């Protein structure tokens, strides 16, 4: 009964491919996020959705397209993958906007070769 | 722009010694403050948080942190390190504006804590 689950956990793909990462939370939270952790462990927010509505888009290239079919799911689709996209992508959720605690998934390690 | 600075990317302590991990933030309005821990190949887990009220906050696993507005700091401490504390620790802020809380965490660059036997 994982609270925030991401699939896949590992993803190795070639440059130019399109891939998706799925995220689901069973906490009943209204807000979900995608964060990117680079090779130096630096974490930066990419997107935030509240009740399926995009709230934050932190100047992420438009090759990245989040999709929230319902408030329990926030998927991340990446087109035309580049070497620099290699990172660990974390999904997270929180009770509501401006909530004081975010719950993180286990991460998806994306390697672009 | 708001930022978080963690002094020391690597900290090594002996088992049983005091743990002190430093965090300073820059913000015109004191933000909400957090410490998260990341064990190898895992997601982030909340250790503790400060929003309002008592400036000394206690978290899980014996950790605590004190919010000092005058120093814009939120250092993390634990009186006695345990081998199981070895992990990456991230300080984060959730910026506030005059309209209320914002909707994101801004992280520091992390501190890798090593605990020597």
PDB file of N, CA and C in Angstrom, chain A residues 26-91:
ATOM      1  N   UNK A  26      -2.198   7.301  -3.384  1.00  0.00           N
ATOM      2  CA  UNK A  26      -3.435   6.798  -2.765  1.00  0.00           C
ATOM      3  C   UNK A  26      -3.711   7.484  -1.429  1.00  0.00           C
ATOM      4  N   UNK A  27      -3.206   8.710  -1.301  1.00  0.00           N
ATOM      5  CA  UNK A  27      -3.342   9.458  -0.057  1.00  0.00           C
ATOM      6  C   UNK A  27      -4.550  10.383  -0.070  1.00  0.00           C
ATOM      7  N   UNK A  28      -5.214  10.464  -1.197  1.00  0.00           N
ATOM      8  CA  UNK A  28      -6.343  11.384  -1.299  1.00  0.00           C
ATOM      9  C   UNK A  28      -5.926  12.841  -1.395  1.00  0.00           C
ATOM     10  N   UNK A  29      -4.674  13.089  -1.762  1.00  0.00           N
ATOM     11  CA  UNK A  29      -4.168  14.458  -1.849  1.00  0.00           C
ATOM     12  C   UNK A  29      -4.680  15.155  -3.104  1.00  0.00           C
ATOM     13  N   UNK A  30      -4.752  16.489  -2.996  1.00  0.00           N
ATOM     14  CA  UNK A  30      -5.224  17.287  -4.123  1.00  0.00           C
ATOM     15  C   UNK A  30      -4.097  17.744  -5.038  1.00  0.00           C
ATOM     16  N   UNK A  31      -2.870  17.803  -4.514  1.00  0.00           N
ATOM     17  CA  UNK A  31      -1.769  18.418  -5.260  1.00  0.00           C
ATOM     18  C   UNK A  31      -0.673  17.395  -5.526  1.00  0.00           C
ATOM     19  N   UNK A  32      -0.180  17.391  -6.743  1.00  0.00           N
ATOM     20  CA  UNK A  32       0.908  16.493  -7.122  1.00  0.00           C
ATOM     21  C   UNK A  32       1.998  17.275  -7.835  1.00  0.00           C
ATOM     22  N   UNK A  33       3.196  16.716  -7.798  1.00  0.00           N
ATOM     23  CA  UNK A  33       4.383  17.419  -8.293  1.00  0.00           C
ATOM     24  C   UNK A  33       5.293  16.447  -9.052  1.00  0.00           C
ATOM     25  N   UNK A  34       6.111  17.033  -9.911  1.00  0.00           N
ATOM     26  CA  UNK A  34       7.279  16.352 -10.444  1.00  0.00           C
ATOM     27  C   UNK A  34       8.506  17.182 -10.095  1.00  0.00           C
ATOM     28  N   UNK A  35       9.513  16.476  -9.537  1.00  0.00           N
ATOM     29  CA  UNK A  35      10.805  17.070  -9.243  1.00  0.00           C
ATOM     30  C   UNK A  35      11.869  16.312 -10.027  1.00  0.00           C
ATOM     31  N   UNK A  36      12.933  17.018 -10.381  1.00  0.00           N
ATOM     32  CA  UNK A  36      14.073  16.405 -11.071  1.00  0.00           C
ATOM     33  C   UNK A  36      15.289  16.495 -10.173  1.00  0.00           C
ATOM     34  N   UNK A  37      16.001  15.375 -10.008  1.00  0.00           N
ATOM     35  CA  UNK A  37      17.239  15.364  -9.231  1.00  0.00           C
ATOM     36  C   UNK A  37      18.379  15.026 -10.174  1.00  0.00           C
ATOM     37  N   UNK A  38      19.301  15.967 -10.323  1.00  0.00           N
ATOM     38  CA  UNK A  38      20.390  15.753 -11.290  1.00  0.00           C
ATOM     39  C   UNK A  38      21.512  14.924 -10.690  1.00  0.00           C
ATOM     40  N   UNK A  39      22.565  14.771 -11.453  1.00  0.00           N
ATOM     41  CA  UNK A  39      23.661  13.885 -11.040  1.00  0.00           C
ATOM     42  C   UNK A  39      24.382  14.383  -9.793  1.00  0.00           C
ATOM     43  N   UNK A  40      24.228  15.663  -9.493  1.00  0.00           N
ATOM     44  CA  UNK A  40      24.828  16.208  -8.274  1.00  0.00           C
ATOM     45  C   UNK A  40      23.849  16.223  -7.112  1.00  0.00           C
ATOM     46  N   UNK A  41      22.747  15.512  -7.282  1.00  0.00           N
ATOM     47  CA  UNK A  41      21.726  15.357  -6.238  1.00  0.00           C
ATOM     48  C   UNK A  41      20.889  16.628  -6.041  1.00  0.00           C
ATOM     49  N   UNK A  42      21.032  17.617  -6.904  1.00  0.00           N
ATOM     50  CA  UNK A  42      20.249  18.829  -6.758  1.00  0.00           C
ATOM     51  C   UNK A  42      18.817  18.578  -7.202  1.00  0.00           C
ATOM     52  N   UNK A  43      17.869  18.957  -6.353  1.00  0.00           N
ATOM     53  CA  UNK A  43      16.440  18.736  -6.606  1.00  0.00           C
ATOM     54  C   UNK A  43      15.773  20.034  -7.017  1.00  0.00           C
ATOM     55  N   UNK A  44      14.993  19.965  -8.089  1.00  0.00           N
ATOM     56  CA  UNK A  44      14.302  21.168  -8.538  1.00  0.00           C
ATOM     57  C   UNK A  44      12.902  20.804  -9.000  1.00  0.00           C
ATOM     58  N   UNK A  45      11.962  21.633  -8.623  1.00  0.00           N
ATOM     59  CA  UNK A  45      10.590  21.373  -9.037  1.00  0.00           C
ATOM     60  C   UNK A  45      10.437  21.594 -10.536  1.00  0.00           C
ATOM     61  N   UNK A  46       9.627  20.753 -11.149  1.00  0.00           N
ATOM     62  CA  UNK A  46       9.328  20.908 -12.572  1.00  0.00           C
ATOM     63  C   UNK A  46       7.887  21.388 -12.748  1.00  0.00           C
ATOM     64  N   UNK A  47       6.967  20.628 -12.176  1.00  0.00           N
ATOM     65  CA  UNK A  47       5.549  20.916 -12.344  1.00  0.00           C
ATOM     66  C   UNK A  47       4.798  20.694 -11.037  1.00  0.00           C
ATOM     67  N   UNK A  48       3.671  21.390 -10.941  1.00  0.00           N
ATOM     68  CA  UNK A  48       2.747  21.131  -9.853  1.00  0.00           C
ATOM     69  C   UNK A  48       1.337  21.195 -10.401  1.00  0.00           C
ATOM     70  N   UNK A  49       0.511  20.234 -10.000  1.00  0.00           N
ATOM     71  CA  UNK A  49      -0.887  20.192 -10.388  1.00  0.00           C
ATOM     72  C   UNK A  49      -1.739  20.198  -9.134  1.00  0.00           C
ATOM     73  N   UNK A  50      -2.840  20.936  -9.194  1.00  0.00           N
ATOM     74  CA  UNK A  50      -3.806  20.906  -8.116  1.00  0.00           C
ATOM     75  C   UNK A  50      -5.162  20.541  -8.710  1.00  0.00           C
ATOM     76  N   UNK A  51      -5.722  19.427  -8.253  1.00  0.00           N
ATOM     77  CA  UNK A  51      -7.000  18.961  -8.798  1.00  0.00           C
ATOM     78  C   UNK A  51      -7.001  18.963 -10.322  1.00  0.00           C
ATOM     79  N   UNK A  52      -5.984  18.386 -10.886  1.00  0.00           N
ATOM     80  CA  UNK A  52      -5.803  18.198 -12.343  1.00  0.00           C
ATOM     81  C   UNK A  52      -5.471  19.492 -13.081  1.00  0.00           C
ATOM     82  N   UNK A  53      -5.284  20.582 -12.367  1.00  0.00           N
ATOM     83  CA  UNK A  53      -4.983  21.847 -13.023  1.00  0.00           C
ATOM     84  C   UNK A  53      -3.521  22.212 -12.821  1.00  0.00           C
ATOM     85  N   UNK A  54      -2.853  22.594 -13.899  1.00  0.00           N
ATOM     86  CA  UNK A  54      -1.445  22.975 -13.822  1.00  0.00           C
ATOM     87  C   UNK A  54      -1.304  24.268 -13.017  1.00  0.00           C
ATOM     88  N   UNK A  55      -0.479  24.206 -11.991  1.00  0.00           N
ATOM     89  CA  UNK A  55      -0.261  25.368 -11.131  1.00  0.00           C
ATOM     90  C   UNK A  55       1.135  25.945 -11.337  1.00  0.00           C
ATOM     91  N   UNK A  56       2.115  25.087 -11.447  1.00  0.00           N
ATOM     92  CA  UNK A  56       3.499  25.521 -11.581  1.00  0.00           C
ATOM     93  C   UNK A  56       4.121  24.824 -12.781  1.00  0.00           C
ATOM     94  N   UNK A  57       4.797  25.603 -13.611  1.00  0.00           N
ATOM     95  CA  UNK A  57       5.629  25.076 -14.693  1.00  0.00           C
ATOM     96  C   UNK A  57       6.926  25.858 -14.630  1.00  0.00           C
ATOM     97  N   UNK A  58       7.950  25.216 -14.093  1.00  0.00           N
ATOM     98  CA  UNK A  58       9.185  25.941 -13.810  1.00  0.00           C
ATOM     99  C   UNK A  58      10.105  25.953 -15.029  1.00  0.00           C
ATOM    100  N   UNK A  59       9.732  26.660 -16.042  1.00  0.00           N
ATOM    101  CA  UNK A  59      10.555  26.847 -17.259  1.00  0.00           C
ATOM    102  C   UNK A  59      11.168  25.547 -17.721  1.00  0.00           C
ATOM    103  N   UNK A  60      10.331  24.535 -17.772  1.00  0.00           N
ATOM    104  CA  UNK A  60      10.754  23.232 -18.259  1.00  0.00           C
ATOM    105  C   UNK A  60      10.563  23.200 -19.774  1.00  0.00           C
ATOM    106  N   UNK A  61      11.521  22.615 -20.531  1.00  0.00           N
ATOM    107  CA  UNK A  61      11.337  22.531 -21.979  1.00  0.00           C
ATOM    108  C   UNK A  61      10.001  21.885 -22.340  1.00  0.00           C
ATOM    109  N   UNK A  62       9.416  22.348 -23.439  1.00  0.00           N
ATOM    110  CA  UNK A  62       8.095  21.813 -23.774  1.00  0.00           C
ATOM    111  C   UNK A  62       8.143  20.392 -24.312  1.00  0.00           C
ATOM    112  N   UNK A  63       9.330  19.784 -24.342  1.00  0.00           N
ATOM    113  CA  UNK A  63       9.412  18.342 -24.612  1.00  0.00           C
ATOM    114  C   UNK A  63       8.837  17.542 -23.448  1.00  0.00           C
ATOM    115  N   UNK A  64       8.739  18.202 -22.290  1.00  0.00           N
ATOM    116  CA  UNK A  64       8.184  17.553 -21.109  1.00  0.00           C
ATOM    117  C   UNK A  64       6.712  17.950 -21.011  1.00  0.00           C
ATOM    118  N   UNK A  65       5.846  16.962 -20.998  1.00  0.00           N
ATOM    119  CA  UNK A  65       4.426  17.285 -20.900  1.00  0.00           C
ATOM    120  C   UNK A  65       3.793  16.435 -19.804  1.00  0.00           C
ATOM    121  N   UNK A  66       3.401  17.066 -18.718  1.00  0.00           N
ATOM    122  CA  UNK A  66       2.688  16.345 -17.662  1.00  0.00           C
ATOM    123  C   UNK A  66       1.231  16.176 -18.050  1.00  0.00           C
ATOM    124  N   UNK A  67       0.660  15.100 -17.535  1.00  0.00           N
ATOM    125  CA  UNK A  67      -0.761  14.864 -17.781  1.00  0.00           C
ATOM    126  C   UNK A  67      -1.386  14.317 -16.504  1.00  0.00           C
ATOM    127  N   UNK A  68      -2.489  14.899 -16.109  1.00  0.00           N
ATOM    128  CA  UNK A  68      -3.176  14.481 -14.891  1.00  0.00           C
ATOM    129  C   UNK A  68      -4.597  14.067 -15.234  1.00  0.00           C
ATOM    130  N   UNK A  69      -4.816  12.774 -15.468  1.00  0.00           N
ATOM    131  CA  UNK A  69      -6.170  12.326 -15.822  1.00  0.00           C
ATOM    132  C   UNK A  69      -7.165  12.462 -14.679  1.00  0.00           C
ATOM    133  N   UNK A  70      -6.667  12.380 -13.463  1.00  0.00           N
ATOM    134  CA  UNK A  70      -7.472  12.610 -12.263  1.00  0.00           C
ATOM    135  C   UNK A  70      -6.523  13.011 -11.160  1.00  0.00           C
ATOM    136  N   UNK A  71      -7.063  13.416 -10.029  1.00  0.00           N
ATOM    137  CA  UNK A  71      -6.165  14.014  -9.040  1.00  0.00           C
ATOM    138  C   UNK A  71      -5.270  12.997  -8.354  1.00  0.00           C
ATOM    139  N   UNK A  72      -5.487  11.712  -8.592  1.00  0.00           N
ATOM    140  CA  UNK A  72      -4.625  10.688  -8.011  1.00  0.00           C
ATOM    141  C   UNK A  72      -3.461  10.307  -8.923  1.00  0.00           C
ATOM    142  N   UNK A  73      -3.450  10.820 -10.132  1.00  0.00           N
ATOM    143  CA  UNK A  73      -2.427  10.444 -11.108  1.00  0.00           C
ATOM    144  C   UNK A  73      -1.804  11.680 -11.748  1.00  0.00           C
ATOM    145  N   UNK A  74      -0.488  11.615 -11.882  1.00  0.00           N
ATOM    146  CA  UNK A  74       0.220  12.655 -12.618  1.00  0.00           C
ATOM    147  C   UNK A  74       1.350  11.973 -13.378  1.00  0.00           C
ATOM    148  N   UNK A  75       1.168  11.887 -14.686  1.00  0.00           N
ATOM    149  CA  UNK A  75       2.152  11.224 -15.523  1.00  0.00           C
ATOM    150  C   UNK A  75       3.040  12.255 -16.195  1.00  0.00           C
ATOM    151  N   UNK A  76       4.234  11.813 -16.554  1.00  0.00           N
ATOM    152  CA  UNK A  76       5.195  12.712 -17.209  1.00  0.00           C
ATOM    153  C   UNK A  76       5.625  12.084 -18.518  1.00  0.00           C
ATOM    154  N   UNK A  77       5.352  12.769 -19.601  1.00  0.00           N
ATOM    155  CA  UNK A  77       5.752  12.285 -20.912  1.00  0.00           C
ATOM    156  C   UNK A  77       6.898  13.155 -21.421  1.00  0.00           C
ATOM    157  N   UNK A  78       7.922  12.513 -21.941  1.00  0.00           N
ATOM    158  CA  UNK A  78       9.082  13.248 -22.437  1.00  0.00           C
ATOM    159  C   UNK A  78       9.311  12.877 -23.895  1.00  0.00           C
ATOM    160  N   UNK A  79       9.299  13.882 -24.752  1.00  0.00           N
ATOM    161  CA  UNK A  79       9.552  13.670 -26.183  1.00  0.00           C
ATOM    162  C   UNK A  79      11.020  13.924 -26.510  1.00  0.00           C
ATOM    163  N   UNK A  80      11.473  13.260 -27.547  1.00  0.00           N
ATOM    164  CA  UNK A  80      12.805  13.534 -28.109  1.00  0.00           C
ATOM    165  C   UNK A  80      13.866  13.620 -27.021  1.00  0.00           C
ATOM    166  N   UNK A  81      14.020  12.552 -26.293  1.00  0.00           N
ATOM    167  CA  UNK A  81      14.912  12.550 -25.144  1.00  0.00           C
ATOM    168  C   UNK A  81      16.335  12.938 -25.515  1.00  0.00           C
ATOM    169  N   UNK A  82      16.954  13.698 -24.626  1.00  0.00           N
ATOM    170  CA  UNK A  82      18.327  14.169 -24.798  1.00  0.00           C
ATOM    171  C   UNK A  82      19.181  13.626 -23.655  1.00  0.00           C
ATOM    172  N   UNK A  83      20.502  13.612 -23.900  1.00  0.00           N
ATOM    173  CA  UNK A  83      21.414  13.109 -22.871  1.00  0.00           C
ATOM    174  C   UNK A  83      21.229  13.840 -21.544  1.00  0.00           C
ATOM    175  N   UNK A  84      20.989  15.141 -21.632  1.00  0.00           N
ATOM    176  CA  UNK A  84      20.850  15.962 -20.428  1.00  0.00           C
ATOM    177  C   UNK A  84      19.594  15.684 -19.628  1.00  0.00           C
ATOM    178  N   UNK A  85      18.715  14.875 -20.188  1.00  0.00           N
ATOM    179  CA  UNK A  85      17.503  14.511 -19.445  1.00  0.00           C
ATOM    180  C   UNK A  85      17.768  13.407 -18.438  1.00  0.00           C
ATOM    181  N   UNK A  86      18.935  12.799 -18.523  1.00  0.00           N
ATOM    182  CA  UNK A  86      19.285  11.750 -17.575  1.00  0.00           C
ATOM    183  C   UNK A  86      19.280  12.311 -16.160  1.00  0.00           C
ATOM    184  N   UNK A  87      18.507  11.698 -15.305  1.00  0.00           N
ATOM    185  CA  UNK A  87      18.321  12.205 -13.940  1.00  0.00           C
ATOM    186  C   UNK A  87      17.404  11.229 -13.210  1.00  0.00           C
ATOM    187  N   UNK A  88      17.172  11.547 -11.942  1.00  0.00           N
ATOM    188  CA  UNK A  88      16.139  10.830 -11.197  1.00  0.00           C
ATOM    189  C   UNK A  88      14.930  11.753 -11.084  1.00  0.00           C
ATOM    190  N   UNK A  89      13.796  11.250 -11.473  1.00  0.00           N
ATOM    191  CA  UNK A  89      12.562  12.044 -11.449  1.00  0.00           C
ATOM    192  C   UNK A  89      11.691  11.551 -10.292  1.00  0.00           C
ATOM    193  N   UNK A  90      11.315  12.493  -9.444  1.00  0.00           N
ATOM    194  CA  UNK A  90      10.495  12.153  -8.289  1.00  0.00           C
ATOM    195  C   UNK A  90       9.110  12.760  -8.438  1.00  0.00           C
ATOM    196  N   UNK A  91       8.137  11.932  -8.177  1.00  0.00           N
ATOM    197  CA  UNK A  91       6.768  12.390  -8.056  1.00  0.00           C
ATOM    198  C   UNK A  91       6.487  12.623  -6.569  1.00  0.00           C
TER     199      UNK A  91
END
